[in-house]
XYZ file of C-alpha atoms in Angstrom:
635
model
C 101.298 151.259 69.221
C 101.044 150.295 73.202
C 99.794 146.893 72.020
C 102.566 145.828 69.414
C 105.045 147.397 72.315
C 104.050 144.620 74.615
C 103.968 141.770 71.794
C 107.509 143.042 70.837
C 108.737 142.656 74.688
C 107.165 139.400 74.499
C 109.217 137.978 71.781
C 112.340 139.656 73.010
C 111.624 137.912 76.474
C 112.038 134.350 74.679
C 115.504 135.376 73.344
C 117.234 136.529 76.691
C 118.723 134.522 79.633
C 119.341 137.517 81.952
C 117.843 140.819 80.748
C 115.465 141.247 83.515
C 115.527 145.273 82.587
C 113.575 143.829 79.512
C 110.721 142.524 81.791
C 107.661 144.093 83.587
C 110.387 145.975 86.235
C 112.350 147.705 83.315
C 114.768 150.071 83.623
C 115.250 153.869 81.691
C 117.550 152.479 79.260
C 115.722 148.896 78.557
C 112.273 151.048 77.607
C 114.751 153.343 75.478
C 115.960 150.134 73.359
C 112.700 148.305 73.212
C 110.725 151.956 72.131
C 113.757 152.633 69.302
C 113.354 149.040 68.417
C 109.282 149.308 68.227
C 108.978 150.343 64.432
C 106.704 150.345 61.866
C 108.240 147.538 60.784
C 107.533 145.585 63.706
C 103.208 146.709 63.152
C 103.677 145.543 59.488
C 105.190 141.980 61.099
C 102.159 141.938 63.795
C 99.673 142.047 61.123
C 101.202 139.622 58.448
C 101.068 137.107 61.601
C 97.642 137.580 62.127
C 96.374 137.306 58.443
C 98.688 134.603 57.609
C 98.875 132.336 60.814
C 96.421 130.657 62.667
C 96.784 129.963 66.765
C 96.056 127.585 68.370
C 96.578 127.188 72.654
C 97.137 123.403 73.778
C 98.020 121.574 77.103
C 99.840 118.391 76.091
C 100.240 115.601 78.561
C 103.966 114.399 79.265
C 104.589 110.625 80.528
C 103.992 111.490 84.030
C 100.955 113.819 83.914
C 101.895 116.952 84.248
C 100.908 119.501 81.476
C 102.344 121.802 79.638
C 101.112 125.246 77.851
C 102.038 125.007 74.235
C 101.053 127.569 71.594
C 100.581 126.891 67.961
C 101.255 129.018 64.834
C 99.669 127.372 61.163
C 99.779 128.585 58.178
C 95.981 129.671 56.715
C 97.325 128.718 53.098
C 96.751 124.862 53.528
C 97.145 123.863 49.892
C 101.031 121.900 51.283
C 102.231 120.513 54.379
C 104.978 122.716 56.479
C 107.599 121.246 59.088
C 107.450 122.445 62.886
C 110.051 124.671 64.093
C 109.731 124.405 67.761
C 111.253 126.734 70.735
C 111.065 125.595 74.761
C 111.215 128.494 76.727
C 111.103 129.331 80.886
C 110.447 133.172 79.027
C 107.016 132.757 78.221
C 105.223 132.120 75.564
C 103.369 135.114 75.846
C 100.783 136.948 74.236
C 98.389 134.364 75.865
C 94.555 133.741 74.136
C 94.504 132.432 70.753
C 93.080 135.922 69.835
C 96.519 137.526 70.818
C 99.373 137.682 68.521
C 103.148 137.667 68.556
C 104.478 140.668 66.330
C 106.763 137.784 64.752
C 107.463 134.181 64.837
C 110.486 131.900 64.496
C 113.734 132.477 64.657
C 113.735 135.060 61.540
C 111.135 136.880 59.281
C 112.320 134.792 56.319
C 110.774 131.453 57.543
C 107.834 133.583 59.134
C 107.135 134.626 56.063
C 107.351 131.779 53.335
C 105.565 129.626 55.848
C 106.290 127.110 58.616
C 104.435 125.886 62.003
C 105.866 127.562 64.073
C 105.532 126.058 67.949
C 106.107 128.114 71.529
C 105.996 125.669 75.149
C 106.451 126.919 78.328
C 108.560 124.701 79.517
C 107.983 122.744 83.420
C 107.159 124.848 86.224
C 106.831 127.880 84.227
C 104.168 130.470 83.376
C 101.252 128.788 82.172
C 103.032 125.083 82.935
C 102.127 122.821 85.478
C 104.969 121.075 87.317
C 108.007 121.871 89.484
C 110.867 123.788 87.684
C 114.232 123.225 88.207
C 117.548 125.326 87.190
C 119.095 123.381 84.644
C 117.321 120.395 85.513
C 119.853 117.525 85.319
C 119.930 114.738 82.410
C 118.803 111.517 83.091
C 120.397 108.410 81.025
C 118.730 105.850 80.292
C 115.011 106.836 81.549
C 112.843 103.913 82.986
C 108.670 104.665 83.820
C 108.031 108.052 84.482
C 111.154 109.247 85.370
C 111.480 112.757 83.484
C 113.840 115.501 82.284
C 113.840 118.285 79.371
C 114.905 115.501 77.001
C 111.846 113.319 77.553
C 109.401 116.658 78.110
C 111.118 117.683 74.265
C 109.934 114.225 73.270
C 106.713 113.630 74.728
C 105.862 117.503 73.117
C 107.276 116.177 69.764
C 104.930 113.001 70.062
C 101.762 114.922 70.261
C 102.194 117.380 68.042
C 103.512 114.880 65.283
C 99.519 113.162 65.663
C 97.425 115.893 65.911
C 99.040 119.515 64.390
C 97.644 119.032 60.693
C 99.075 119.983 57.365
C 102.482 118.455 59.221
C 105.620 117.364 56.644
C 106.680 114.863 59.402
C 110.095 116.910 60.068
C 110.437 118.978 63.128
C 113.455 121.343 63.648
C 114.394 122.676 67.304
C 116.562 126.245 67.789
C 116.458 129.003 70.997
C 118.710 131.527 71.799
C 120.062 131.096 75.282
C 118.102 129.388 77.299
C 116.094 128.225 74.788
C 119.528 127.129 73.443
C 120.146 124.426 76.215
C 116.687 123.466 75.448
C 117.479 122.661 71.837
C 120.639 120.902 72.976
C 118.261 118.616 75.550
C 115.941 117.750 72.115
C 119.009 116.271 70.866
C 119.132 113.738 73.748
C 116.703 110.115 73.638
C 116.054 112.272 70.220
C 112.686 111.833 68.698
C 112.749 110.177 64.917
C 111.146 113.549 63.464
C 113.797 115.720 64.886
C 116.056 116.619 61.673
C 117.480 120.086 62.629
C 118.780 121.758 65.551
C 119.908 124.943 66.237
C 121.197 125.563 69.729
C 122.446 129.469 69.568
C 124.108 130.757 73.094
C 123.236 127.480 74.430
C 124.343 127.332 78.244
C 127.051 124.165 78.596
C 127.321 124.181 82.233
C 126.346 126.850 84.482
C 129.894 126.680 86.254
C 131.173 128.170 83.258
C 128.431 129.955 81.709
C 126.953 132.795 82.747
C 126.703 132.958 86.770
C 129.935 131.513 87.164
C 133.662 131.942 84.977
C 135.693 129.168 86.272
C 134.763 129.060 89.965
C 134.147 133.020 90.185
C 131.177 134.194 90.780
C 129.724 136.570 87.791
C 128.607 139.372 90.775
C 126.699 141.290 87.899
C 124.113 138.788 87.551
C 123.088 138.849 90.972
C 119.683 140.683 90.854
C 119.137 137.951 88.007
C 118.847 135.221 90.833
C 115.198 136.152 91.061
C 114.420 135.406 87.646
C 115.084 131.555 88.741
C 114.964 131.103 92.158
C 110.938 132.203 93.022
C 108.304 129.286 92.218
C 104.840 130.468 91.248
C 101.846 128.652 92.505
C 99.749 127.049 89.597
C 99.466 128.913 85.720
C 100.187 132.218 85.847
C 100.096 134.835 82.869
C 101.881 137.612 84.775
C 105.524 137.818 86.517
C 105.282 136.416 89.769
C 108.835 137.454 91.193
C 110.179 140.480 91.921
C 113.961 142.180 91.545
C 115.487 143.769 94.789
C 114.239 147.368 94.604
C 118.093 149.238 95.254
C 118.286 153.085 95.439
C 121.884 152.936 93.785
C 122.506 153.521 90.252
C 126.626 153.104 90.499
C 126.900 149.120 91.093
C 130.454 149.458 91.730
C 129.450 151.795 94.667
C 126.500 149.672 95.761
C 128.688 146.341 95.798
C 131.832 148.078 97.253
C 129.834 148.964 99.930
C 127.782 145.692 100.489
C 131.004 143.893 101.217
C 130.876 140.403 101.772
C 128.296 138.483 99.858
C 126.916 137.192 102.682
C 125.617 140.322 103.666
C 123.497 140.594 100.278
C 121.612 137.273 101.383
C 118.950 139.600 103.142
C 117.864 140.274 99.271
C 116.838 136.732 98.568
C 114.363 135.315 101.030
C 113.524 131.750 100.273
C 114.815 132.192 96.615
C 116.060 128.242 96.040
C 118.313 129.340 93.591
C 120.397 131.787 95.763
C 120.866 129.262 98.419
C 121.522 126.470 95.463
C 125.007 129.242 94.971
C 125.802 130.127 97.952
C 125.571 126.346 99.215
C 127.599 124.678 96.497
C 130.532 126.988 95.248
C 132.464 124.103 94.303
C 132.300 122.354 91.421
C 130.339 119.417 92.645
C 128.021 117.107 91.488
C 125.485 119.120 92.130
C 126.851 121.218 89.218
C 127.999 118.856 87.300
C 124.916 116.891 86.804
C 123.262 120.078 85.630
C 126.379 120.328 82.577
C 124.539 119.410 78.840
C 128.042 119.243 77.494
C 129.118 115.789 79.004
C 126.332 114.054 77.504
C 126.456 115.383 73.676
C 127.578 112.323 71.669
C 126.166 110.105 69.627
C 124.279 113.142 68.172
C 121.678 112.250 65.107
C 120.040 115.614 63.895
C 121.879 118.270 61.743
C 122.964 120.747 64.024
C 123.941 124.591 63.441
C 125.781 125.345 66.350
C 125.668 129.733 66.552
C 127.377 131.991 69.191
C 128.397 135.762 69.618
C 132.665 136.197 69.509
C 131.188 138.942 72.336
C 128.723 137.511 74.118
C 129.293 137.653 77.678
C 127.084 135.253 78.541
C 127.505 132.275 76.939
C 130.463 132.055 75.260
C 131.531 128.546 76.557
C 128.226 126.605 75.665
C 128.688 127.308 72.013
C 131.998 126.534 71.746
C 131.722 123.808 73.669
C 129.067 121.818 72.104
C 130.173 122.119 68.426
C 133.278 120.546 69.896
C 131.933 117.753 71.856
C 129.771 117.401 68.990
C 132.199 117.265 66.385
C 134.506 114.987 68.432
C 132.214 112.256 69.733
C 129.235 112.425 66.597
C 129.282 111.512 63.090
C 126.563 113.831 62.256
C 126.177 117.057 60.539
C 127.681 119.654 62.288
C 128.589 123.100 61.900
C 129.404 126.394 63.487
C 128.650 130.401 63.232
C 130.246 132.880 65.293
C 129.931 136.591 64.268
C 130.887 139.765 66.130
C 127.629 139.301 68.310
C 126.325 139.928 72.183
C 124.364 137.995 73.265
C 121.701 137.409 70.830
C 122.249 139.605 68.427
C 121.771 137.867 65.240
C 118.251 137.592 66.074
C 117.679 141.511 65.405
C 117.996 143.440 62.412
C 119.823 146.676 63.123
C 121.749 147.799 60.359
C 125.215 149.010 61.777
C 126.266 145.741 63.395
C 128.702 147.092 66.943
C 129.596 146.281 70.399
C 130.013 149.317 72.601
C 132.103 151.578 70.383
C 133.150 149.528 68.078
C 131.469 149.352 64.897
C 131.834 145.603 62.997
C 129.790 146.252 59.721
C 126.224 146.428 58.383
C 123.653 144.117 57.653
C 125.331 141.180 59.332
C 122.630 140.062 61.296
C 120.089 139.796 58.789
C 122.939 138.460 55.953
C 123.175 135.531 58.346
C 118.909 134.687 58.646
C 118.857 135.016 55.177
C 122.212 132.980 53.786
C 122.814 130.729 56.552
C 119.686 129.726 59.079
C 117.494 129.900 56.087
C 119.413 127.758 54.251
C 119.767 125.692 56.655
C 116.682 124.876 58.327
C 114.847 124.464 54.931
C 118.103 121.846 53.368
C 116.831 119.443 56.359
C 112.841 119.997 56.495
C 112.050 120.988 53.465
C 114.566 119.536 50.732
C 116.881 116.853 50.392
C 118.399 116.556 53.895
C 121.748 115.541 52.791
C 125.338 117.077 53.920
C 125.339 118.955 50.660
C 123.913 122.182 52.187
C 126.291 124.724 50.390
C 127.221 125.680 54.132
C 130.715 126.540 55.834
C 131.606 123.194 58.302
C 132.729 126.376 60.163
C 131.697 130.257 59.290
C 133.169 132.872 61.508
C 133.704 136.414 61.682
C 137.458 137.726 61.974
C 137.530 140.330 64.605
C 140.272 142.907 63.364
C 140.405 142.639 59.973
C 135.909 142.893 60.317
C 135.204 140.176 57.513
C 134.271 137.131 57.387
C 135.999 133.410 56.778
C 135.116 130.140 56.289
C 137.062 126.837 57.450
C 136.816 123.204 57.591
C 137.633 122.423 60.739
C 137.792 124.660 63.916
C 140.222 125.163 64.418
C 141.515 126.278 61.432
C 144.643 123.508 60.286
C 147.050 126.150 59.077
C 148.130 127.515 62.479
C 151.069 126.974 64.546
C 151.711 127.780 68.099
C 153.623 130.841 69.454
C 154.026 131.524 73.265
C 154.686 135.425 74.315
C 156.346 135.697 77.359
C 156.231 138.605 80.279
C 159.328 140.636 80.618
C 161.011 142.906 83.237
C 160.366 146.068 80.896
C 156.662 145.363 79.924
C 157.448 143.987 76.617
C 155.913 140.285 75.226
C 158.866 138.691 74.301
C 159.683 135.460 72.723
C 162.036 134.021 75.855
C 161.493 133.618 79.643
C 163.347 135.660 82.003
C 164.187 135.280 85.351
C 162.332 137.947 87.853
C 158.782 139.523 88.834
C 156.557 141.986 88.402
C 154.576 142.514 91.849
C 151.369 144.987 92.864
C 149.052 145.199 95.614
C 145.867 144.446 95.779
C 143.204 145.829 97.747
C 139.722 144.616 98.314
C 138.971 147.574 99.409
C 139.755 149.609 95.942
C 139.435 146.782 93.403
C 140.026 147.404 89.629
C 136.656 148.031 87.499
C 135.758 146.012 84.733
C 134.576 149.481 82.952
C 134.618 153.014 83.434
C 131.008 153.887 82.647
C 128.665 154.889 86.032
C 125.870 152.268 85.643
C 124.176 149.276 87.388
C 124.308 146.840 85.188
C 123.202 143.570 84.474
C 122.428 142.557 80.928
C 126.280 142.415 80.054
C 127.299 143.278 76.459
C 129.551 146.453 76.014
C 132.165 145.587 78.411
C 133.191 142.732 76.186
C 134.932 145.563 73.919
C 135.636 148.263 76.310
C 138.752 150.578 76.263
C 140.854 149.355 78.732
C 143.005 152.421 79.358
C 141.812 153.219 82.399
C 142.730 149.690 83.706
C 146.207 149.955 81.864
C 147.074 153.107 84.061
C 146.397 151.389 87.411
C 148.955 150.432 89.418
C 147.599 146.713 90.404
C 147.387 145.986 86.763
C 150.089 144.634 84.760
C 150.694 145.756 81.411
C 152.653 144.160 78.443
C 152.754 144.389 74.933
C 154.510 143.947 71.621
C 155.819 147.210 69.288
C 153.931 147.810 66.756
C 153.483 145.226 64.327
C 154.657 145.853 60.787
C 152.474 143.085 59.266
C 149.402 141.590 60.208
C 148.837 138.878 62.831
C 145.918 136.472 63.154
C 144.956 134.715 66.602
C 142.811 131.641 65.604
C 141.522 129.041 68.625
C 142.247 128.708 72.105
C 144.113 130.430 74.302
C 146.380 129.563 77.466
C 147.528 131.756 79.849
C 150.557 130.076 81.693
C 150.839 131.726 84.584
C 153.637 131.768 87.250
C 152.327 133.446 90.601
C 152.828 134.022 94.183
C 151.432 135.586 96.976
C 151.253 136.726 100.231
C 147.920 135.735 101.246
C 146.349 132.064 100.608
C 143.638 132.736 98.043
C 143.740 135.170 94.844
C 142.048 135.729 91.252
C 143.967 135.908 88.044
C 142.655 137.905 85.160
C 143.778 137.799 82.115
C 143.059 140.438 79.488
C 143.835 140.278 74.988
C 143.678 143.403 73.895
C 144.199 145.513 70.445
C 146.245 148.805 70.779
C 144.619 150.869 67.932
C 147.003 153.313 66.347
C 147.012 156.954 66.753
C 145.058 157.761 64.005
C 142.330 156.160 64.205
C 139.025 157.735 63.435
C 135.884 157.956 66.205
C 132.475 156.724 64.591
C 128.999 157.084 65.462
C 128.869 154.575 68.197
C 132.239 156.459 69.886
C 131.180 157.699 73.358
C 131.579 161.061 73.767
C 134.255 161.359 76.288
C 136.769 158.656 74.404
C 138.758 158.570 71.386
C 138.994 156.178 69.248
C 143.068 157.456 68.984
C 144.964 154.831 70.632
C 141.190 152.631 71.843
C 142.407 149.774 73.791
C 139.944 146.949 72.636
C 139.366 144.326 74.693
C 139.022 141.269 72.272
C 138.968 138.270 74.807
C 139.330 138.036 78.151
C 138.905 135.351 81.579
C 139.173 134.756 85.075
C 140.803 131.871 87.706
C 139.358 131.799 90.502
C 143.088 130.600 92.120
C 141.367 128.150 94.933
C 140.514 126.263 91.769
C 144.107 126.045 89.324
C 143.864 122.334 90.092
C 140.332 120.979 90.850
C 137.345 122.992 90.696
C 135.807 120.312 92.822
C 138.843 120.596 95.720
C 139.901 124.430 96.369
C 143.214 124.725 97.437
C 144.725 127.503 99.664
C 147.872 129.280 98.064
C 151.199 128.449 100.266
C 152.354 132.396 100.976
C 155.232 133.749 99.182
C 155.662 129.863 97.082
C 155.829 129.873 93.095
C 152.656 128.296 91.800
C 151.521 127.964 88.458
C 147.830 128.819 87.600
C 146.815 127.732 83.929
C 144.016 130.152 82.325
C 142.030 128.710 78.995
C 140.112 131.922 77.637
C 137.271 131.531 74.925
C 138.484 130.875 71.545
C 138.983 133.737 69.495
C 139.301 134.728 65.646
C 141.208 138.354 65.415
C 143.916 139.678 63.347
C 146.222 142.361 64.944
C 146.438 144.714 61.771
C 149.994 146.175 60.803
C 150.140 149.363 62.790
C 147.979 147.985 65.814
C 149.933 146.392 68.847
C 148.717 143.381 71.187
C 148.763 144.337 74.648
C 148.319 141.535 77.683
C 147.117 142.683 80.753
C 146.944 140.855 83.725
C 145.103 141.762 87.206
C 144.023 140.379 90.208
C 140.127 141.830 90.641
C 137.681 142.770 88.071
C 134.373 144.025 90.131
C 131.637 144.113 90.199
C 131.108 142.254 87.416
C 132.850 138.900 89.575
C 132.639 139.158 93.124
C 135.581 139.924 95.618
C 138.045 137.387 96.656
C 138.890 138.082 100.295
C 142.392 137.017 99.302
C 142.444 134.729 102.831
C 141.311 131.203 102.057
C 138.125 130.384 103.609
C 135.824 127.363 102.978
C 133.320 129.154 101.609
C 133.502 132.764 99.803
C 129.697 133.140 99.569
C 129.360 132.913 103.790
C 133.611 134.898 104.105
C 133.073 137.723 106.323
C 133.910 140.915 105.945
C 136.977 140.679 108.456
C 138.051 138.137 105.800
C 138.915 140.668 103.217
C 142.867 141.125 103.304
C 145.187 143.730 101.140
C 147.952 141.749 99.687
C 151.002 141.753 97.263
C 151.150 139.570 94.552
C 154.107 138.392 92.028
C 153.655 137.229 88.553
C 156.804 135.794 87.204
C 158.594 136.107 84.128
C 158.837 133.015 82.798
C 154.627 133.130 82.675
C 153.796 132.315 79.015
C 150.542 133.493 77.099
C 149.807 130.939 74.204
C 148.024 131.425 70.910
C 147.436 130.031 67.533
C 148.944 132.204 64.764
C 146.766 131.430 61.438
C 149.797 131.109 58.573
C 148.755 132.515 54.911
């Protein structure tokens, strides 16, 4: 049992960006989930891939010399020819020795199991990879000698393994969850001719707006993730070579509270590259932007099934993002799943599908390998290859009424706008008033993004947290409609208008969608035990503006004290209907910590060197005639 617990971890590794309680240093709760996880099922799965597959362990050559550790998985049943599905990872591709085993392969036990070739890299600079790695290593157009990037390293991979894996069909399709995603969206780039499917799932877009950062704001939460990325090993190395910062705390909000400043946290991250790659560019600048995948997706050739979580915390943006870019600047085949998924969830195969304490349905995780990625990966490399898949253009999962819909376009055509605006007695109402709403806020006693005692740092459950306990704060605004007496369906994106002032020269906005359940609704099994599901405030979308940014996020800007400024919020597309008896609540808020770090509410240069003398209490207006805009979906 010890042995298929560390193949299990192994594969789990290769699905998460920032889990590091999943790795070697794991914490109480991260052995709980991987030991419930560990089944019999997953023995039966390590011994099918033994007796069916064959491995193989390879170093293949890219154009400039540098090798890199590929494993990979054949069928023993060599009477016909199987495409290559092929995952990049910086994870591992762990077990290593072509005795060793994973405990399953691919992207779901339906392809492991009628058969493919299934293919694993560590990708530059990683594990058992020679080379130099680099974060999000930047896209190079139009390569010339031995100039190199993930593109090319996808390509040169695809190159060798198209001459020399036998029983080969000559199609090869790409897919990773995370990570891996941005990998897959790279293979789609200077594409090789035998790429014919990609699937990137979670892909990160741009890592100013995925997953360490939310519009300029630094994601604080993630912070003991910096030494996933930020330590380089020296030479091939089997084992994890960097460590997490060993902290006594077990309340983050307490432990960062107390830190203050983040420059006082830099004593944590000695010579880490990545660290001083945050704290030394926390503007959007080309630094960052070179490092974005999004810009460059056009002219896209493949079949691509674009899949995200509507609750991943992660990366929600890179999803979302590329299917559009995609779809706007490509002619080729191109659709989209979302479901009612964290971060990776659609690779498991729990039953009761839920986020937190909210319970979605059953069997939606493995409905989707079966119907959908199935499907879809054998239409393009193993049958006809045309657009006539039987797919949704766009399948998602509706939120509030918990079933799902299929469209044409995303989004949806039969929408039409409607604007909710703040009022003077916390109402949404359908004019602008004249007037303000106004709080304090303290850096000192900044509003949590949850109520649960943890230190956390694979983010999932806050995404549907009750937000009561926010509600009833006094440096949180709070407005909503009555109750509705029909149902309501958000669809798309959302703006935030907002109209603020302040009386410092630097602040964050927040902005918070939220379902009021009614009274009587019932707790279920995934209910914590001190909350009711009576009255749950769900949290169905939510985003931050870092306010140095409302203009540029290459050029901060200070705030003029006490002068009306707008600051425009676009949260994550969403897919919800607000059932008749349920209410919509809007809640907006200034800090939201740990999980983003503190704005010291005085403009400074930098926030990542602001000292702790620059952390200033002050008031803050929102205006009336601030505007939150949806899409209502029409029947």
């Amino acid at each position: 049992m010890r042995l298929t617990r560390i193949f299990f971890v192994a594969t789990f590794l290769s699905i998460t960006l920032f889990f590091p309680s999943c790795k070697q240093n794991s914490d109480t709760n991260a052995k709980a989930e991987v030991t419930e996880t560990t089944t019999k099922e997953a023995e039966k799965d390590l011994y099918e891939v033994k007796d069916n597959y064959t491995k193989q362990e390879v170093d293949i050559v890219m154009r400039d010399g540098i090798k890199l550790h590929t494993t990979i998985y054949t069928p023993k049943d060599t009477s016909k020819k199987y495409p290559i599905l092929f995952q990049r990872t910086p994870y591992s591709c762990r077990p290593y020795g072509e005795d060793q085993f994973r405990s399953k392969l691919g992207p779901n036990k339906f392809l492991m199991e009628e058969g493919n070739i299934f293919v694993y890299q560590d990708v530059r600079g990683r594990w058992m990879s020679e080379g130099e790695y680099d974060n999000m290593r930047a896209y190079i157009p139009n390569k010339t000698g031995k100039q190199i990037d993930e593109s090319s390293d996808t390509y040169d991979s695809i190159d060798w393994l198209v001459e020399n894996v036998s029983n080969f069909n000559g199609n090869v399709g790409v897919y990773g969850i995370s990570y891996p995603g941005f990998y897959s969206l790279c293979a789609l780039l200077d594409v090789h001719p035998a790429v014919k499917a990609v699937s990137p799932q979670a892909p990160i877009g741009d890592f100013f707006f995925d997953d360490f950062h939310h519009n300029g704001a630094y994601i604080l939460s993630y912070w003991r993730g910096t030494a996933v990325f930020g330590y380089p090993k020296e030479g091939r190395v089997k084992e994890t070579w960097y460590e997490f910062p060993k902290l006594k705390s077990k309340d983050q909000y307490d432990f960062f509270l107390k830190a203050g400043s983040l420059s006082n946290l830099d004593g944590h991250f000695k010579d880490n590259f990545f660290w001083e790659q945050l704290t030394e560019h926390p503007n959007y600048d080309e630094f960052w932007k070179s490092r974005g995948i999004i810009q460059h997706l056009e002219n896209i050739k493949p079949a691509v099934m674009t899949v995200g979580g509507l609750f991943d915390a992660e990366d929600l943006y890179g999803p979302l993002e590329a299917y559009k870019n995609i779809e706007k600047r490509s002619k080729n085949y191109n659709i989209m799943v979302f479901g009612p998924w964290g971060h990776g969830d659609w690779y498991g195969t729990k039953k009761r599908q839920a986020i937190g304490n909210v319970h979605f349905g059953d069997d939606l995780s493995i409905a989707y390998q079966r119907d959908i990625e199935t499907k879809f990966f054998n239409h393009f490399l193993k049958g006809k290859g045309d657009e006539n898949t039987g797919l949704s253009e766009i399948k998602i999962f509706d939120t509030g009424k918990k079933e799902w819909n299929s469209y044409d376009v995303w989004p949806p055509k039969n929408t039409e706008k409607k604007s909710f605006f703040l009022t003077d007695n916390g109402t949404l109402g359908d004019n602008s008033k004249n007037g303000f709403a106004q709080f304090v806020s303290d850096p000192k006693k900044p509003v949590p993004y949850s109520e649960d005692i943890k230190m956390e740092y694979k983010l999932r459950k806050y995404m549907t947290d009750d937000q009561r306990f926010a509600a009833r704060r006094p440096d949180v605004l709070v407005y909503e409609t009555p109750v509705l007496t029909e149902d309501m369906t958000l669809t798309g994106e959302i703006l935030a208008k907002l109209k603020v002032a302040t009386t410092g020269t630097d602040a964050d906005w927040i902005v918070k969608i939220i379902d009021v359940y009614p009274d009587e609704t019932e707790d279920t099994e995934e209910t914590q035990k001190y909350l009711k599901m009576s009255n749950y405030h769900l949290m169905v979308r939510s985003e931050v503006m870092r306010g140095r940014f409302r203009n540029d996020f290459s050029k901060p800007e200070a705030f003029i004290p006490n002068q009306k400024t707008d600051v425009t919020i676009k949260l994550q597309d969403i897919h919800h209907t607000f059932k008749k008896g349920h209410k919509l609540q809007i809640q907006v808020q200034s800090t939201w910590f740990p999980l983003i770090d503190l704005n010291p509410q005085t403009f400074v240069p930098n926030i990542f060197k602001a000292k702790d003398e620059d952390f200033k209490k002050h008031t803050h207006q929102v205006f009336y005639d601030s505007e939150i805009e949806f899409s209502l979906l029409k029947e």
